[in-house]
């Protein structure tokens, strides 16, 4: 289960980094990050 905790923490760090980006379209980054988070979470559950 340690790999799952590491995966989740790294995804949270990546998500926070996307939030801090100064982008002209932050909502697009949020939607992309949310979609990626959901996909990786499903993959982690299936693994």
Short mmCIF file of N, CA and C in Angstrom, two decimals:
data_model
loop_
_atom_site.label_atom_id
_atom_site.label_comp_id
_atom_site.label_asym_id
_atom_site.label_seq_id
_atom_site.Cartn_x
_atom_site.Cartn_y
_atom_site.Cartn_z
N UNK A 1 0.82 -1.21 0.00
CA UNK A 1 0.00 0.00 0.00
C UNK A 1 0.86 1.27 0.00
N UNK A 2 2.15 1.10 0.25
CA UNK A 2 3.01 2.28 0.27
C UNK A 2 3.06 2.94 -1.10
N UNK A 3 3.03 2.13 -2.17
CA UNK A 3 3.08 2.70 -3.51
C UNK A 3 1.83 3.53 -3.80
N UNK A 4 0.69 3.11 -3.24
CA UNK A 4 -0.55 3.85 -3.45
C UNK A 4 -0.47 5.21 -2.76
N UNK A 5 0.07 5.24 -1.54
CA UNK A 5 0.22 6.50 -0.83
C UNK A 5 1.18 7.43 -1.57
N UNK A 6 2.26 6.87 -2.09
CA UNK A 6 3.23 7.68 -2.85
C UNK A 6 2.59 8.22 -4.12
N UNK A 7 1.79 7.40 -4.78
CA UNK A 7 1.12 7.83 -6.00
C UNK A 7 0.15 8.96 -5.72
N UNK A 8 -0.66 8.81 -4.67
CA UNK A 8 -1.62 9.84 -4.33
C UNK A 8 -0.94 11.14 -3.92
N UNK A 9 0.13 11.05 -3.15
CA UNK A 9 0.82 12.27 -2.72
C UNK A 9 1.46 12.97 -3.91
N UNK A 10 2.02 12.21 -4.84
CA UNK A 10 2.63 12.82 -6.02
C UNK A 10 1.57 13.48 -6.91
N UNK A 11 0.39 12.85 -6.99
CA UNK A 11 -0.68 13.46 -7.77
C UNK A 11 -1.17 14.75 -7.11
N UNK A 12 -1.23 14.77 -5.78
CA UNK A 12 -1.64 15.99 -5.08
C UNK A 12 -0.64 17.10 -5.30
N UNK A 13 0.65 16.77 -5.29
CA UNK A 13 1.68 17.77 -5.55
C UNK A 13 1.56 18.31 -6.96
N UNK A 14 1.33 17.43 -7.93
CA UNK A 14 1.17 17.86 -9.32
C UNK A 14 -0.07 18.74 -9.47
N UNK A 15 -1.15 18.38 -8.77
CA UNK A 15 -2.38 19.16 -8.84
C UNK A 15 -2.16 20.55 -8.24
N UNK A 16 -1.47 20.62 -7.11
CA UNK A 16 -1.17 21.91 -6.49
C UNK A 16 -0.29 22.76 -7.41
N UNK A 17 0.67 22.11 -8.09
CA UNK A 17 1.52 22.84 -9.03
C UNK A 17 0.70 23.43 -10.17
N UNK A 18 -0.26 22.66 -10.68
CA UNK A 18 -1.13 23.18 -11.74
C UNK A 18 -1.95 24.36 -11.24
N UNK A 19 -2.39 24.30 -9.99
CA UNK A 19 -3.15 25.41 -9.43
C UNK A 19 -2.31 26.67 -9.36
N UNK A 20 -1.01 26.52 -9.11
CA UNK A 20 -0.14 27.68 -8.95
C UNK A 20 0.31 28.27 -10.28
N UNK A 21 0.11 27.54 -11.36
CA UNK A 21 0.54 28.06 -12.66
C UNK A 21 -0.24 29.32 -13.02
N UNK A 22 0.48 30.31 -13.51
CA UNK A 22 -0.18 31.54 -13.96
C UNK A 22 -0.53 31.36 -15.43
N UNK A 23 -1.75 30.92 -15.66
CA UNK A 23 -2.17 30.56 -17.01
C UNK A 23 -3.34 31.44 -17.45
N UNK A 24 -3.44 31.75 -18.74
CA UNK A 24 -4.59 32.52 -19.23
C UNK A 24 -5.89 31.71 -19.16
N UNK A 25 -5.79 30.39 -19.07
CA UNK A 25 -6.99 29.55 -19.00
C UNK A 25 -6.85 28.55 -17.85
N UNK A 26 -6.96 29.02 -16.61
CA UNK A 26 -6.74 28.10 -15.48
C UNK A 26 -7.80 27.01 -15.38
N UNK A 27 -9.03 27.30 -15.85
CA UNK A 27 -10.07 26.28 -15.75
C UNK A 27 -9.74 25.07 -16.61
N UNK A 28 -9.09 25.30 -17.75
CA UNK A 28 -8.69 24.19 -18.61
C UNK A 28 -7.69 23.30 -17.88
N UNK A 29 -6.73 23.92 -17.20
CA UNK A 29 -5.76 23.14 -16.44
C UNK A 29 -6.44 22.36 -15.31
N UNK A 30 -7.42 23.00 -14.67
CA UNK A 30 -8.14 22.32 -13.59
C UNK A 30 -8.91 21.12 -14.13
N UNK A 31 -9.56 21.30 -15.27
CA UNK A 31 -10.33 20.20 -15.85
C UNK A 31 -9.40 19.07 -16.28
N UNK A 32 -8.27 19.41 -16.89
CA UNK A 32 -7.30 18.39 -17.29
C UNK A 32 -6.76 17.66 -16.08
N UNK A 33 -6.42 18.41 -15.03
CA UNK A 33 -5.87 17.79 -13.82
C UNK A 33 -6.91 16.90 -13.16
N UNK A 34 -8.16 17.35 -13.14
CA UNK A 34 -9.21 16.54 -12.52
C UNK A 34 -9.43 15.26 -13.32
N UNK A 35 -9.43 15.36 -14.64
CA UNK A 35 -9.61 14.17 -15.48
C UNK A 35 -8.44 13.20 -15.29
N UNK A 36 -7.23 13.74 -15.25
CA UNK A 36 -6.05 12.89 -15.06
C UNK A 36 -6.08 12.22 -13.69
N UNK A 37 -6.50 12.99 -12.67
CA UNK A 37 -6.58 12.45 -11.32
C UNK A 37 -7.58 11.30 -11.27
N UNK A 38 -8.73 11.47 -11.92
CA UNK A 38 -9.74 10.41 -11.94
C UNK A 38 -9.22 9.17 -12.67
N UNK A 39 -8.54 9.37 -13.79
CA UNK A 39 -8.02 8.23 -14.56
C UNK A 39 -6.96 7.48 -13.77
N UNK A 40 -6.06 8.22 -13.12
CA UNK A 40 -5.00 7.56 -12.37
C UNK A 40 -5.56 6.88 -11.12
N UNK A 41 -6.58 7.48 -10.53
CA UNK A 41 -7.19 6.86 -9.35
C UNK A 41 -7.87 5.55 -9.75
N UNK A 42 -8.57 5.55 -10.89
CA UNK A 42 -9.20 4.31 -11.37
C UNK A 42 -8.14 3.26 -11.68
N UNK A 43 -7.05 3.68 -12.32
CA UNK A 43 -5.99 2.74 -12.66
C UNK A 43 -5.37 2.16 -11.40
N UNK A 44 -5.21 2.99 -10.37
CA UNK A 44 -4.64 2.51 -9.12
C UNK A 44 -5.58 1.51 -8.45
N UNK A 45 -6.87 1.76 -8.55
CA UNK A 45 -7.84 0.84 -7.94
C UNK A 45 -7.88 -0.49 -8.69
N UNK A 46 -7.70 -0.43 -10.00
CA UNK A 46 -7.76 -1.66 -10.80
C UNK A 46 -6.47 -2.47 -10.70
N UNK A 47 -5.37 -1.81 -10.37
CA UNK A 47 -4.07 -2.50 -10.36
C UNK A 47 -3.98 -3.48 -9.20
#
